[in-house]
């Protein structure tokens, strides 16, 4: 009988084992746990994410109950103490490089010539509460923060960083490499004039929301040919300059767009894009909510609310494992032309993780055995009948 891998095994196929071993060797990922390798660890944490188990005992019990699949997954039996020790000691770089490789793979699947590149930048808090007394307090929560650069057209997170909760969003934003020709969309938490100049100097564009304390003077009113967009109306479109009595300078072209939302309230946007229409720029900023939906989806349907370890390293590994699991689901959906909502796919995968069936038919019932016995002869074979 022809071998058919499990749903879980097929999801892991995009991870190139040779590249993974190179990443492990680069950071000496197996230095402390040679019997429980980095591959064993990665598979265990991805299994925890996809299955929805939120404790070490549940992960170990569920994984070991399907020992018939361990050989084909390239792993062995799990032990709770070993998994706990690995969470505390294994270098985060192994998982970080795996995420970067998968993100690049997902981006290549969607690459189109002449297609404009848009990246959304935002951060989301990860509350840890009093259980992790080492975590920092930022005035609202005690925990860590997840910083993401997201491709809204491809539904692919292209960069992930996990920091203490008190790290300012702009500190991570300033470290991001700027790609020429890309439009970066972010909120007013990333207000930093020298970073805006860096984006403009790299021949890239930005769209952001203006802080109230920024003083601007309009020197040119632009003609508004189209005012109404999806859920908003353009009020004003001006080219502006920064008004400051101090040393603050912003020697780049700057445009201020004011819009009124149908739900109420006026929003002021700033951009260095002088070619798009005001409606197009407002729609770009509206698309920023896609990254909020990504954060909500990950927190609700992958497991980064309850953690398998209470130390800094374990939390970082689990967050990265959640992002890797998300990428594996998106890659599988595109490779198998699965059109269902990501939430439905994640639910089905969690229920059928160790079943042997095609990913493309994950939402179809298995074939039913026919009621009568089928003929063993080939359709093209001559049959001899004896009277």
Tab-separated table of C-alpha atoms in Angstrom:
chain	number	residue	atom	x	y	z
A	1	UNK	CA	0.000	0.000	0.000
A	2	UNK	CA	1.275	3.457	-0.911
A	3	UNK	CA	2.363	5.491	2.124
A	4	UNK	CA	0.298	8.562	2.957
A	5	UNK	CA	1.649	11.033	5.485
A	6	UNK	CA	-0.456	12.622	8.203
A	7	UNK	CA	-1.838	16.153	8.042
A	8	UNK	CA	0.827	17.181	10.568
A	9	UNK	CA	3.625	15.642	8.501
A	10	UNK	CA	2.439	17.434	5.360
A	11	UNK	CA	2.283	20.767	7.175
A	12	UNK	CA	5.935	20.388	8.236
A	13	UNK	CA	7.175	19.633	4.696
A	14	UNK	CA	8.030	23.288	3.811
A	15	UNK	CA	10.702	23.295	6.547
A	16	UNK	CA	13.894	22.348	4.741
A	17	UNK	CA	15.737	19.970	7.064
A	18	UNK	CA	19.163	20.809	5.611
A	19	UNK	CA	18.649	24.548	6.151
A	20	UNK	CA	17.286	23.811	9.601
A	21	UNK	CA	20.395	21.824	10.552
A	22	UNK	CA	22.551	24.693	9.300
A	23	UNK	CA	20.603	27.112	11.506
A	24	UNK	CA	21.044	24.792	14.496
A	25	UNK	CA	24.788	24.469	13.905
A	26	UNK	CA	25.089	28.240	13.524
A	27	UNK	CA	23.810	28.909	17.050
A	28	UNK	CA	24.878	25.569	18.574
A	29	UNK	CA	21.238	24.769	19.250
A	30	UNK	CA	21.861	21.214	20.455
A	31	UNK	CA	24.607	22.089	22.939
A	32	UNK	CA	22.579	21.396	26.082
A	33	UNK	CA	20.018	18.832	24.887
A	34	UNK	CA	21.657	16.414	22.459
A	35	UNK	CA	19.125	13.643	23.077
A	36	UNK	CA	16.226	16.051	22.543
A	37	UNK	CA	17.284	17.835	19.372
A	38	UNK	CA	16.138	21.186	18.056
A	39	UNK	CA	13.972	19.393	15.479
A	40	UNK	CA	12.238	17.395	18.230
A	41	UNK	CA	11.682	20.644	20.109
A	42	UNK	CA	10.299	22.515	17.099
A	43	UNK	CA	7.880	19.703	16.217
A	44	UNK	CA	6.674	19.500	19.828
A	45	UNK	CA	5.968	23.242	20.088
A	46	UNK	CA	4.254	23.409	16.679
A	47	UNK	CA	2.144	20.425	17.744
A	48	UNK	CA	1.202	22.314	20.924
A	49	UNK	CA	0.080	25.291	18.838
A	50	UNK	CA	-1.955	23.364	16.280
A	51	UNK	CA	-3.547	20.956	18.771
A	52	UNK	CA	-4.494	23.698	21.232
A	53	UNK	CA	-2.870	22.026	24.256
A	54	UNK	CA	-1.887	24.621	26.849
A	55	UNK	CA	0.093	22.590	29.389
A	56	UNK	CA	3.208	20.431	29.299
A	57	UNK	CA	1.312	17.370	30.516
A	58	UNK	CA	-1.329	17.719	27.794
A	59	UNK	CA	1.280	18.210	25.059
A	60	UNK	CA	3.288	15.175	26.169
A	61	UNK	CA	0.228	12.940	26.601
A	62	UNK	CA	-1.305	13.888	23.244
A	63	UNK	CA	1.938	13.582	21.299
A	64	UNK	CA	2.944	10.254	22.834
A	65	UNK	CA	-0.536	8.826	22.195
A	66	UNK	CA	0.283	9.013	18.478
A	67	UNK	CA	3.647	7.267	18.641
A	68	UNK	CA	2.994	5.460	15.336
A	69	UNK	CA	3.641	8.801	13.596
A	70	UNK	CA	6.896	9.652	15.388
A	71	UNK	CA	9.164	7.850	12.929
A	72	UNK	CA	7.809	9.685	9.887
A	73	UNK	CA	7.978	13.008	11.740
A	74	UNK	CA	11.626	12.338	12.590
A	75	UNK	CA	11.023	12.540	16.340
A	76	UNK	CA	10.660	10.260	19.339
A	77	UNK	CA	8.825	10.012	22.615
A	78	UNK	CA	8.332	13.225	24.585
A	79	UNK	CA	9.238	13.667	28.249
A	80	UNK	CA	7.841	16.531	30.270
A	81	UNK	CA	11.041	17.360	32.134
A	82	UNK	CA	13.109	17.284	28.934
A	83	UNK	CA	10.685	19.600	27.130
A	84	UNK	CA	10.667	21.967	30.100
A	85	UNK	CA	14.476	22.104	30.232
A	86	UNK	CA	14.697	22.722	26.479
A	87	UNK	CA	12.201	25.584	26.738
A	88	UNK	CA	14.440	27.241	29.296
A	89	UNK	CA	17.810	26.706	27.565
A	90	UNK	CA	17.500	26.307	23.790
A	91	UNK	CA	18.652	29.385	21.807
A	92	UNK	CA	15.824	31.426	20.324
A	93	UNK	CA	17.869	31.913	17.137
A	94	UNK	CA	16.957	28.429	15.867
A	95	UNK	CA	13.260	29.263	15.777
A	96	UNK	CA	13.863	32.849	14.587
A	97	UNK	CA	15.803	31.670	11.523
A	98	UNK	CA	13.146	29.052	10.764
A	99	UNK	CA	10.484	31.767	10.834
A	100	UNK	CA	12.550	33.996	8.523
A	101	UNK	CA	13.037	31.153	6.009
A	102	UNK	CA	9.326	30.284	5.954
A	103	UNK	CA	8.338	33.945	5.653
A	104	UNK	CA	10.597	34.355	2.617
A	105	UNK	CA	9.090	31.194	1.108
A	106	UNK	CA	5.537	32.461	1.625
A	107	UNK	CA	6.463	35.812	0.063
A	108	UNK	CA	7.939	34.118	-3.015
A	109	UNK	CA	4.653	32.290	-3.573
A	110	UNK	CA	2.922	35.652	-4.041
A	111	UNK	CA	5.587	37.662	-5.842
A	112	UNK	CA	4.166	39.506	-8.836
A	113	UNK	CA	6.040	41.824	-11.160
A	114	UNK	CA	4.922	45.445	-10.932
A	115	UNK	CA	2.819	44.843	-7.837
A	116	UNK	CA	3.154	47.602	-5.238
A	117	UNK	CA	4.602	46.539	-1.919
A	118	UNK	CA	2.842	47.573	1.274
A	119	UNK	CA	4.018	46.711	4.795
A	120	UNK	CA	2.044	47.268	7.976
A	121	UNK	CA	4.014	47.816	11.189
A	122	UNK	CA	2.505	47.414	14.649
A	123	UNK	CA	3.031	45.860	18.077
A	124	UNK	CA	0.752	43.959	20.436
A	125	UNK	CA	1.198	43.362	24.194
A	126	UNK	CA	1.561	39.840	25.591
A	127	UNK	CA	0.318	39.950	29.202
A	128	UNK	CA	2.126	37.538	31.525
A	129	UNK	CA	0.625	38.585	34.839
A	130	UNK	CA	2.107	37.873	38.227
A	131	UNK	CA	3.184	34.329	37.319
A	132	UNK	CA	6.271	35.690	35.555
A	133	UNK	CA	7.614	38.092	38.147
A	134	UNK	CA	10.667	38.811	35.956
A	135	UNK	CA	8.504	40.520	33.311
A	136	UNK	CA	8.525	44.302	33.019
A	137	UNK	CA	5.685	46.752	33.617
A	138	UNK	CA	4.936	49.408	30.968
A	139	UNK	CA	2.208	51.292	32.816
A	140	UNK	CA	-0.627	49.121	31.471
A	141	UNK	CA	0.467	45.476	31.531
A	142	UNK	CA	3.224	43.300	32.924
A	143	UNK	CA	4.652	41.111	30.215
A	144	UNK	CA	6.238	41.280	26.770
A	145	UNK	CA	5.468	42.794	23.401
A	146	UNK	CA	5.177	41.264	19.934
A	147	UNK	CA	6.393	43.524	17.086
A	148	UNK	CA	5.341	42.491	13.575
A	149	UNK	CA	5.918	43.718	10.022
A	150	UNK	CA	3.046	42.360	7.946
A	151	UNK	CA	2.296	42.029	4.231
A	152	UNK	CA	-1.482	42.640	3.944
A	153	UNK	CA	-1.747	41.527	0.310
A	154	UNK	CA	-0.159	38.168	0.968
A	155	UNK	CA	-1.353	37.747	4.575
A	156	UNK	CA	2.258	37.014	5.563
A	157	UNK	CA	4.148	38.354	8.612
A	158	UNK	CA	7.591	39.174	7.233
A	159	UNK	CA	9.349	40.139	10.475
A	160	UNK	CA	8.782	39.314	14.136
A	161	UNK	CA	10.494	40.618	17.269
A	162	UNK	CA	9.662	39.829	20.904
A	163	UNK	CA	10.754	42.415	23.488
A	164	UNK	CA	9.983	43.415	27.080
A	165	UNK	CA	6.706	45.338	27.385
A	166	UNK	CA	8.424	48.631	28.200
A	167	UNK	CA	10.346	48.809	24.896
A	168	UNK	CA	8.972	51.641	22.761
A	169	UNK	CA	7.511	50.642	19.390
A	170	UNK	CA	9.693	53.097	17.490
A	171	UNK	CA	12.895	51.567	18.906
A	172	UNK	CA	12.135	48.363	16.998
A	173	UNK	CA	10.832	50.240	13.964
A	174	UNK	CA	14.127	52.122	13.584
A	175	UNK	CA	16.014	48.816	13.333
A	176	UNK	CA	13.984	47.518	10.381
A	177	UNK	CA	15.713	47.461	6.978
A	178	UNK	CA	13.934	49.796	4.559
A	179	UNK	CA	13.118	48.417	1.093
A	180	UNK	CA	13.015	50.998	-1.737
A	181	UNK	CA	9.614	51.358	-3.398
A	182	UNK	CA	7.737	50.007	-0.369
A	183	UNK	CA	4.966	51.888	1.446
A	184	UNK	CA	5.094	51.515	5.238
A	185	UNK	CA	1.870	52.064	7.164
A	186	UNK	CA	1.961	52.547	10.945
A	187	UNK	CA	0.146	54.386	13.732
A	188	UNK	CA	1.206	57.435	15.726
A	189	UNK	CA	3.261	55.316	18.128
A	190	UNK	CA	6.001	55.366	15.477
A	191	UNK	CA	6.383	59.156	15.389
A	192	UNK	CA	10.095	59.831	14.955
A	193	UNK	CA	11.286	62.471	12.505
A	194	UNK	CA	14.746	61.000	11.873
A	195	UNK	CA	13.149	57.633	11.012
A	196	UNK	CA	10.728	59.310	8.605
A	197	UNK	CA	13.725	60.947	6.928
A	198	UNK	CA	15.446	57.564	6.676
A	199	UNK	CA	12.388	56.079	4.947
A	200	UNK	CA	12.211	59.012	2.530
A	201	UNK	CA	15.967	58.866	1.896
A	202	UNK	CA	15.674	55.152	1.042
A	203	UNK	CA	13.143	56.018	-1.716
A	204	UNK	CA	10.300	54.456	0.246
A	205	UNK	CA	6.974	55.912	1.377
A	206	UNK	CA	5.124	56.047	4.674
A	207	UNK	CA	1.560	56.676	5.825
A	208	UNK	CA	0.910	57.399	9.488
A	209	UNK	CA	-1.486	59.121	11.821
A	210	UNK	CA	-0.430	62.539	13.113
A	211	UNK	CA	-0.046	63.290	16.783
A	212	UNK	CA	-1.969	66.303	18.066
A	213	UNK	CA	1.156	68.032	19.344
A	214	UNK	CA	2.779	68.170	15.884
A	215	UNK	CA	2.410	71.705	14.541
A	216	UNK	CA	2.123	71.942	10.771
A	217	UNK	CA	1.529	74.819	8.331
A	218	UNK	CA	-0.158	74.305	4.971
A	219	UNK	CA	1.513	76.032	2.020
A	220	UNK	CA	-0.361	74.328	-0.832
A	221	UNK	CA	-3.962	73.101	-1.083
A	222	UNK	CA	-4.326	70.112	-3.376
A	223	UNK	CA	-7.376	69.580	-5.566
A	224	UNK	CA	-9.635	66.802	-4.280
A	225	UNK	CA	-11.286	65.094	-7.247
A	226	UNK	CA	-12.744	62.217	-5.262
A	227	UNK	CA	-13.835	62.627	-1.675
A	228	UNK	CA	-15.745	59.493	-0.698
A	229	UNK	CA	-14.051	56.216	0.178
A	230	UNK	CA	-15.097	53.014	1.894
A	231	UNK	CA	-16.420	54.257	5.241
A	232	UNK	CA	-14.829	57.725	5.151
A	233	UNK	CA	-14.903	61.117	3.422
A	234	UNK	CA	-11.900	63.320	2.621
A	235	UNK	CA	-12.110	66.776	4.208
A	236	UNK	CA	-8.767	68.327	3.267
A	237	UNK	CA	-5.576	67.498	1.344
A	238	UNK	CA	-2.624	69.864	1.833
A	239	UNK	CA	1.112	69.936	1.405
A	240	UNK	CA	2.571	71.088	4.728
A	241	UNK	CA	5.751	72.024	6.558
A	242	UNK	CA	6.734	71.462	10.162
A	243	UNK	CA	6.389	74.546	12.348
A	244	UNK	CA	8.884	74.493	15.212
A	245	UNK	CA	10.693	77.084	17.302
A	246	UNK	CA	13.339	74.600	18.387
A	247	UNK	CA	15.806	72.385	16.543
A	248	UNK	CA	13.187	70.034	15.062
A	249	UNK	CA	13.374	69.964	11.268
A	250	UNK	CA	11.718	67.730	8.712
A	251	UNK	CA	13.288	68.488	5.309
A	252	UNK	CA	11.131	66.059	3.328
A	253	UNK	CA	7.946	66.531	1.276
A	254	UNK	CA	5.009	66.115	3.624
A	255	UNK	CA	1.322	65.857	2.946
A	256	UNK	CA	-1.550	66.143	5.427
A	257	UNK	CA	-4.880	64.479	4.719
A	258	UNK	CA	-7.910	64.946	6.947
A	259	UNK	CA	-10.838	62.540	6.715
A	260	UNK	CA	-14.098	61.998	8.535
A	261	UNK	CA	-15.202	58.456	9.299
A	262	UNK	CA	-18.817	57.396	8.892
A	263	UNK	CA	-18.739	56.107	12.457
A	264	UNK	CA	-17.760	59.617	13.563
A	265	UNK	CA	-14.512	61.381	14.315
A	266	UNK	CA	-11.853	63.102	12.246
A	267	UNK	CA	-8.467	61.495	11.516
A	268	UNK	CA	-5.362	63.346	10.333
A	269	UNK	CA	-2.867	61.412	8.228
A	270	UNK	CA	0.682	62.333	7.272
A	271	UNK	CA	2.581	60.915	4.300
A	272	UNK	CA	5.473	61.661	1.969
A	273	UNK	CA	3.502	60.176	-0.942
A	274	UNK	CA	2.671	62.968	-3.402
A	275	UNK	CA	1.389	60.751	-6.233
A	276	UNK	CA	-1.478	58.675	-4.810
A	277	UNK	CA	-4.901	60.208	-4.407
A	278	UNK	CA	-6.168	61.151	-0.952
A	279	UNK	CA	-8.722	58.320	-1.072
A	280	UNK	CA	-6.007	55.768	-1.916
A	281	UNK	CA	-3.828	56.925	0.974
A	282	UNK	CA	-6.756	56.841	3.400
A	283	UNK	CA	-7.586	53.308	2.212
A	284	UNK	CA	-3.973	52.277	2.873
A	285	UNK	CA	-4.217	53.462	6.456
A	286	UNK	CA	-7.553	51.707	6.840
A	287	UNK	CA	-5.867	48.461	5.758
A	288	UNK	CA	-3.741	48.737	8.915
A	289	UNK	CA	-6.567	46.999	10.753
A	290	UNK	CA	-5.570	43.786	9.018
A	291	UNK	CA	-2.589	43.510	11.330
A	292	UNK	CA	-4.919	43.972	14.307
A	293	UNK	CA	-6.965	41.059	12.988
A	294	UNK	CA	-3.730	39.052	12.720
A	295	UNK	CA	-2.954	39.718	16.398
A	296	UNK	CA	-6.484	38.781	17.415
A	297	UNK	CA	-6.431	35.611	15.308
A	298	UNK	CA	-3.094	34.458	16.729
A	299	UNK	CA	-4.102	35.143	20.331
A	300	UNK	CA	-7.475	33.444	19.988
A	301	UNK	CA	-6.678	30.467	17.781
A	302	UNK	CA	-3.021	29.798	18.494
A	303	UNK	CA	-1.776	29.399	22.017
A	304	UNK	CA	0.062	32.466	23.292
A	305	UNK	CA	-2.292	33.210	26.178
A	306	UNK	CA	-1.152	30.307	28.342
A	307	UNK	CA	2.504	29.401	28.291
A	308	UNK	CA	4.382	26.119	28.643
A	309	UNK	CA	7.117	27.816	30.660
A	310	UNK	CA	7.406	30.789	32.981
A	311	UNK	CA	10.854	32.033	31.963
A	312	UNK	CA	11.798	34.581	29.314
A	313	UNK	CA	13.274	32.028	26.890
A	314	UNK	CA	10.226	29.735	27.014
A	315	UNK	CA	7.862	32.615	26.253
A	316	UNK	CA	9.932	33.763	23.279
A	317	UNK	CA	10.140	30.227	21.875
A	318	UNK	CA	6.398	29.723	22.193
A	319	UNK	CA	5.589	33.029	20.467
A	320	UNK	CA	7.922	32.159	17.597
A	321	UNK	CA	6.401	28.668	17.372
A	322	UNK	CA	2.956	30.294	17.081
A	323	UNK	CA	4.148	32.488	14.203
A	324	UNK	CA	5.794	29.489	12.488
A	325	UNK	CA	2.543	27.516	12.815
A	326	UNK	CA	0.651	30.432	11.274
A	327	UNK	CA	3.031	30.523	8.287
A	328	UNK	CA	2.786	26.756	7.791
A	329	UNK	CA	-1.002	27.018	7.640
A	330	UNK	CA	-0.856	29.870	5.098
A	331	UNK	CA	1.711	28.059	2.922
A	332	UNK	CA	-0.358	24.864	2.985
A	333	UNK	CA	-3.541	26.756	2.092
A	334	UNK	CA	-1.935	28.303	-0.994
A	335	UNK	CA	-0.099	25.174	-2.116
A	336	UNK	CA	-3.306	23.117	-1.940
A	337	UNK	CA	-5.662	25.873	-3.204
A	338	UNK	CA	-7.693	25.793	0.011
A	339	UNK	CA	-10.234	28.627	-0.120
A	340	UNK	CA	-11.779	28.315	3.329
A	341	UNK	CA	-11.252	30.923	6.027
A	342	UNK	CA	-7.961	30.578	7.969
A	343	UNK	CA	-9.881	30.076	11.208
A	344	UNK	CA	-11.808	27.123	9.739
A	345	UNK	CA	-8.603	25.570	8.403
A	346	UNK	CA	-6.892	25.895	11.797
A	347	UNK	CA	-9.862	24.232	13.520
A	348	UNK	CA	-9.921	21.328	11.063
A	349	UNK	CA	-6.157	20.825	11.308
A	350	UNK	CA	-6.401	20.715	15.102
A	351	UNK	CA	-9.064	18.009	14.907
A	352	UNK	CA	-7.387	15.919	12.172
A	353	UNK	CA	-3.714	16.483	12.942
A	354	UNK	CA	-2.686	12.803	12.869
A	355	UNK	CA	-5.104	11.538	10.223
A	356	UNK	CA	-3.783	10.338	6.871
A	357	UNK	CA	-5.549	12.294	4.167
A	358	UNK	CA	-4.830	14.928	1.536
A	359	UNK	CA	-4.677	18.515	2.764
A	360	UNK	CA	-6.673	19.665	-0.257
A	361	UNK	CA	-9.557	17.427	0.875
A	362	UNK	CA	-9.331	18.210	4.578
A	363	UNK	CA	-12.932	19.463	4.627
A	364	UNK	CA	-14.252	16.446	2.686
A	365	UNK	CA	-15.424	13.187	4.300
A	366	UNK	CA	-13.174	10.145	3.741
A	367	UNK	CA	-14.133	7.785	0.893
A	368	UNK	CA	-16.678	5.135	1.860
A	369	UNK	CA	-16.103	1.468	1.043
A	370	UNK	CA	-18.496	0.284	-1.706
A	371	UNK	CA	-21.352	-1.984	-0.655
A	372	UNK	CA	-20.484	-4.802	-3.023
A	373	UNK	CA	-17.203	-6.429	-3.757
A	374	UNK	CA	-15.291	-4.965	-6.677
A	375	UNK	CA	-13.962	-7.119	-9.481
A	376	UNK	CA	-10.258	-7.889	-9.255
A	377	UNK	CA	-9.741	-8.060	-13.016
A	378	UNK	CA	-8.410	-5.171	-15.030
A	379	UNK	CA	-10.950	-3.436	-17.287
A	380	UNK	CA	-8.759	-4.208	-20.320
A	381	UNK	CA	-8.233	-7.902	-19.454
A	382	UNK	CA	-9.964	-10.777	-21.270
A	383	UNK	CA	-12.088	-12.864	-18.929
A	384	UNK	CA	-12.400	-16.621	-19.431
A	385	UNK	CA	-15.667	-18.233	-18.401
A	386	UNK	CA	-15.992	-22.019	-17.999
A	387	UNK	CA	-19.372	-23.631	-18.666
